[in-house]
Amino acid sequence: MKKLSRNWMAASFIATAISLGGVGTAMAETTSHFVKIQSQQSFGKTVDALKSSIKDNQMMVMGTSNQAKVLSMTGLDLKGGQSFLVGNPQVGKKAFSMNPAVGVELPIRIYVWGTNDGSYMGYYQPSSQLIAISPKLEKMGKKLDKKLANITDQAAN
């Protein structure tokens, strides 16, 4: 049993290291398909850089939600909290043609938040979400994983 646990932990470490291989100087952490990237910039500059990076990577912001602003109505003072719905209509057309249930995951949500320790971006890996809908969506999900890693790495630096 101990050997199995060590092998599983080693495989998990290797998988995490491989998934972070394309990330530049930004600090990234992947836990249970959730990717968290620490930005080297302030919250506002991270938001601006993310928008620019999304556009530079042939995607578009399809919607936003300023959660920090809404939650301020309850008295909670966040140092920033904004979600972006990100997609590409051509990729969406292909995905929705394959299985209309992808609408539960597409467009992809990227969340940007600030803390006393800095600014962060986070999202769930599209591959893990899309494959849960249909195994036929795995290839598309993996391409989107790489695209989001590139977008957030550019925005973080």
Short mmCIF file of C-alpha atoms in Angstrom, two decimals:
data_model
loop_
_atom_site.label_atom_id
_atom_site.label_comp_id
_atom_site.label_asym_id
_atom_site.label_seq_id
_atom_site.Cartn_x
_atom_site.Cartn_y
_atom_site.Cartn_z
CA MET A 1 0.00 0.00 0.00
CA LYS A 2 2.84 2.44 0.83
CA LYS A 3 4.49 1.74 -2.52
CA LEU A 4 1.24 2.47 -4.34
CA SER A 5 0.86 5.76 -2.44
CA ARG A 6 4.43 6.79 -3.24
CA ASN A 7 3.97 5.88 -6.90
CA TRP A 8 0.72 7.86 -7.03
CA MET A 9 2.38 10.87 -5.36
CA ALA A 10 5.34 10.69 -7.75
CA ALA A 11 3.03 10.46 -10.76
CA SER A 12 0.99 13.39 -9.43
CA PHE A 13 4.14 15.47 -8.96
CA ILE A 14 5.39 14.64 -12.46
CA ALA A 15 1.98 15.45 -14.00
CA THR A 16 1.91 18.77 -12.19
CA ALA A 17 5.46 19.57 -13.28
CA ILE A 18 4.60 18.73 -16.88
CA SER A 19 1.42 20.83 -16.79
CA LEU A 20 3.44 23.79 -15.52
CA GLY A 21 6.19 23.33 -18.08
CA GLY A 22 4.81 25.97 -20.46
CA VAL A 23 4.46 28.59 -17.76
CA GLY A 24 7.12 31.32 -17.74
CA THR A 25 8.04 33.33 -14.67
CA ALA A 26 4.47 33.40 -13.36
CA MET A 27 3.81 31.23 -10.35
CA ALA A 28 1.25 28.57 -11.27
CA GLU A 29 -0.36 25.90 -9.19
CA THR A 30 -2.73 23.18 -10.39
CA THR A 31 -4.93 21.40 -7.89
CA SER A 32 -7.72 19.05 -8.93
CA HIS A 33 -7.95 20.64 -12.38
CA PHE A 34 -8.01 24.17 -10.94
CA VAL A 35 -5.15 26.33 -12.21
CA LYS A 36 -4.04 29.30 -10.08
CA ILE A 37 -1.48 31.75 -11.46
CA GLN A 38 0.17 34.47 -9.42
CA SER A 39 0.59 37.66 -11.43
CA GLN A 40 3.70 39.81 -11.29
CA GLN A 41 1.46 42.87 -11.65
CA SER A 42 -1.18 44.74 -9.66
CA PHE A 43 -4.83 43.69 -9.91
CA GLY A 44 -5.71 46.48 -12.37
CA LYS A 45 -2.70 45.83 -14.58
CA THR A 46 -3.40 42.09 -14.48
CA VAL A 47 -6.97 42.71 -15.67
CA ASP A 48 -5.74 44.95 -18.50
CA ALA A 49 -3.01 42.48 -19.47
CA LEU A 50 -5.50 39.59 -19.43
CA LYS A 51 -7.87 41.40 -21.78
CA SER A 52 -5.00 42.16 -24.13
CA SER A 53 -3.67 38.60 -23.99
CA ILE A 54 -7.12 37.16 -24.69
CA LYS A 55 -7.35 39.28 -27.84
CA ASP A 56 -3.76 38.48 -28.87
CA ASN A 57 -4.63 34.77 -28.68
CA GLN A 58 -7.61 34.97 -31.06
CA MET A 59 -10.21 34.83 -28.31
CA MET A 60 -12.64 37.40 -26.99
CA VAL A 61 -14.21 38.50 -23.73
CA MET A 62 -17.87 37.53 -24.09
CA GLY A 63 -18.96 38.77 -20.68
CA THR A 64 -17.75 39.99 -17.30
CA SER A 65 -18.86 39.99 -13.69
CA ASN A 66 -17.35 42.43 -11.19
CA GLN A 67 -17.82 40.35 -8.06
CA ALA A 68 -15.82 42.73 -5.86
CA LYS A 69 -18.21 45.55 -6.71
CA VAL A 70 -21.32 43.47 -6.11
CA LEU A 71 -19.99 42.04 -2.84
CA SER A 72 -19.07 45.53 -1.64
CA MET A 73 -22.83 46.06 -1.27
CA THR A 74 -22.71 43.51 1.56
CA GLY A 75 -19.83 45.31 3.28
CA LEU A 76 -17.14 42.93 2.02
CA ASP A 77 -14.09 44.81 0.75
CA LEU A 78 -12.19 42.63 -1.72
CA LYS A 79 -8.92 43.83 -3.23
CA GLY A 80 -10.35 42.95 -6.61
CA GLY A 81 -12.51 40.19 -7.96
CA GLN A 82 -13.62 40.00 -11.56
CA SER A 83 -14.70 37.11 -13.80
CA PHE A 84 -14.29 37.02 -17.56
CA LEU A 85 -16.19 34.73 -19.90
CA VAL A 86 -13.72 33.95 -22.66
CA GLY A 87 -14.26 32.22 -25.95
CA ASN A 88 -13.89 32.05 -29.69
CA PRO A 89 -17.17 31.84 -31.67
CA GLN A 90 -15.64 29.52 -34.30
CA VAL A 91 -14.42 27.06 -31.65
CA GLY A 92 -17.75 27.43 -29.89
CA LYS A 93 -19.61 26.58 -33.09
CA LYS A 94 -17.62 23.38 -33.46
CA ALA A 95 -18.04 22.44 -29.77
CA PHE A 96 -21.78 23.16 -29.67
CA SER A 97 -22.24 21.16 -32.90
CA MET A 98 -20.56 18.19 -31.23
CA ASN A 99 -22.63 18.44 -28.05
CA PRO A 100 -24.86 21.37 -27.05
CA ALA A 101 -24.28 20.57 -23.36
CA VAL A 102 -20.89 22.33 -23.66
CA GLY A 103 -22.79 25.51 -22.88
CA VAL A 104 -22.39 24.66 -19.22
CA GLU A 105 -18.62 25.18 -19.62
CA LEU A 106 -18.23 27.43 -22.66
CA PRO A 107 -17.38 30.23 -22.73
CA ILE A 108 -14.59 29.56 -20.26
CA ARG A 109 -14.52 31.51 -17.01
CA ILE A 110 -11.25 33.13 -15.87
CA TYR A 111 -11.36 34.77 -12.46
CA VAL A 112 -8.92 37.53 -11.39
CA TRP A 113 -8.60 38.47 -7.73
CA GLY A 114 -6.36 40.43 -5.43
CA THR A 115 -5.12 39.79 -1.91
CA ASN A 116 -2.55 41.36 0.39
CA ASP A 117 -0.07 38.93 -1.17
CA GLY A 118 -0.69 39.99 -4.76
CA SER A 119 -2.93 39.37 -7.75
CA TYR A 120 -4.01 36.01 -9.10
CA MET A 121 -5.85 34.42 -12.00
CA GLY A 122 -7.65 31.11 -11.87
CA TYR A 123 -9.67 28.77 -14.05
CA TYR A 124 -10.64 25.13 -14.36
CA GLN A 125 -8.80 23.24 -17.08
CA PRO A 126 -11.21 23.00 -20.02
CA SER A 127 -10.12 19.43 -20.77
CA SER A 128 -11.31 18.18 -17.38
CA GLN A 129 -14.64 19.94 -17.76
CA LEU A 130 -15.33 19.06 -21.40
CA ILE A 131 -14.37 15.40 -21.11
CA ALA A 132 -16.96 15.09 -18.34
CA ILE A 133 -19.55 16.07 -20.95
CA SER A 134 -18.24 13.81 -23.71
CA PRO A 135 -14.96 11.93 -24.38
CA LYS A 136 -15.19 13.28 -27.95
CA LEU A 137 -14.37 16.74 -26.55
CA GLU A 138 -11.03 15.71 -25.02
CA LYS A 139 -8.85 16.89 -27.91
CA MET A 140 -10.56 20.28 -28.04
CA GLY A 141 -10.25 20.58 -24.25
CA LYS A 142 -6.52 19.92 -24.32
CA LYS A 143 -6.04 22.59 -26.99
CA LEU A 144 -7.98 25.02 -24.81
CA ASP A 145 -5.82 24.04 -21.80
CA LYS A 146 -2.73 25.14 -23.73
CA LYS A 147 -4.43 28.30 -24.96
CA LEU A 148 -5.46 29.35 -21.44
CA ALA A 149 -2.01 28.58 -20.03
CA ASN A 150 -0.52 30.83 -22.71
CA ILE A 151 -3.07 33.61 -22.15
CA THR A 152 -2.62 33.69 -18.37
CA ASP A 153 1.17 33.36 -18.55
CA GLN A 154 1.33 36.38 -20.87
CA ALA A 155 -1.01 38.35 -18.63
CA ALA A 156 0.92 37.50 -15.46
CA ASN A 157 4.30 38.77 -16.65
#
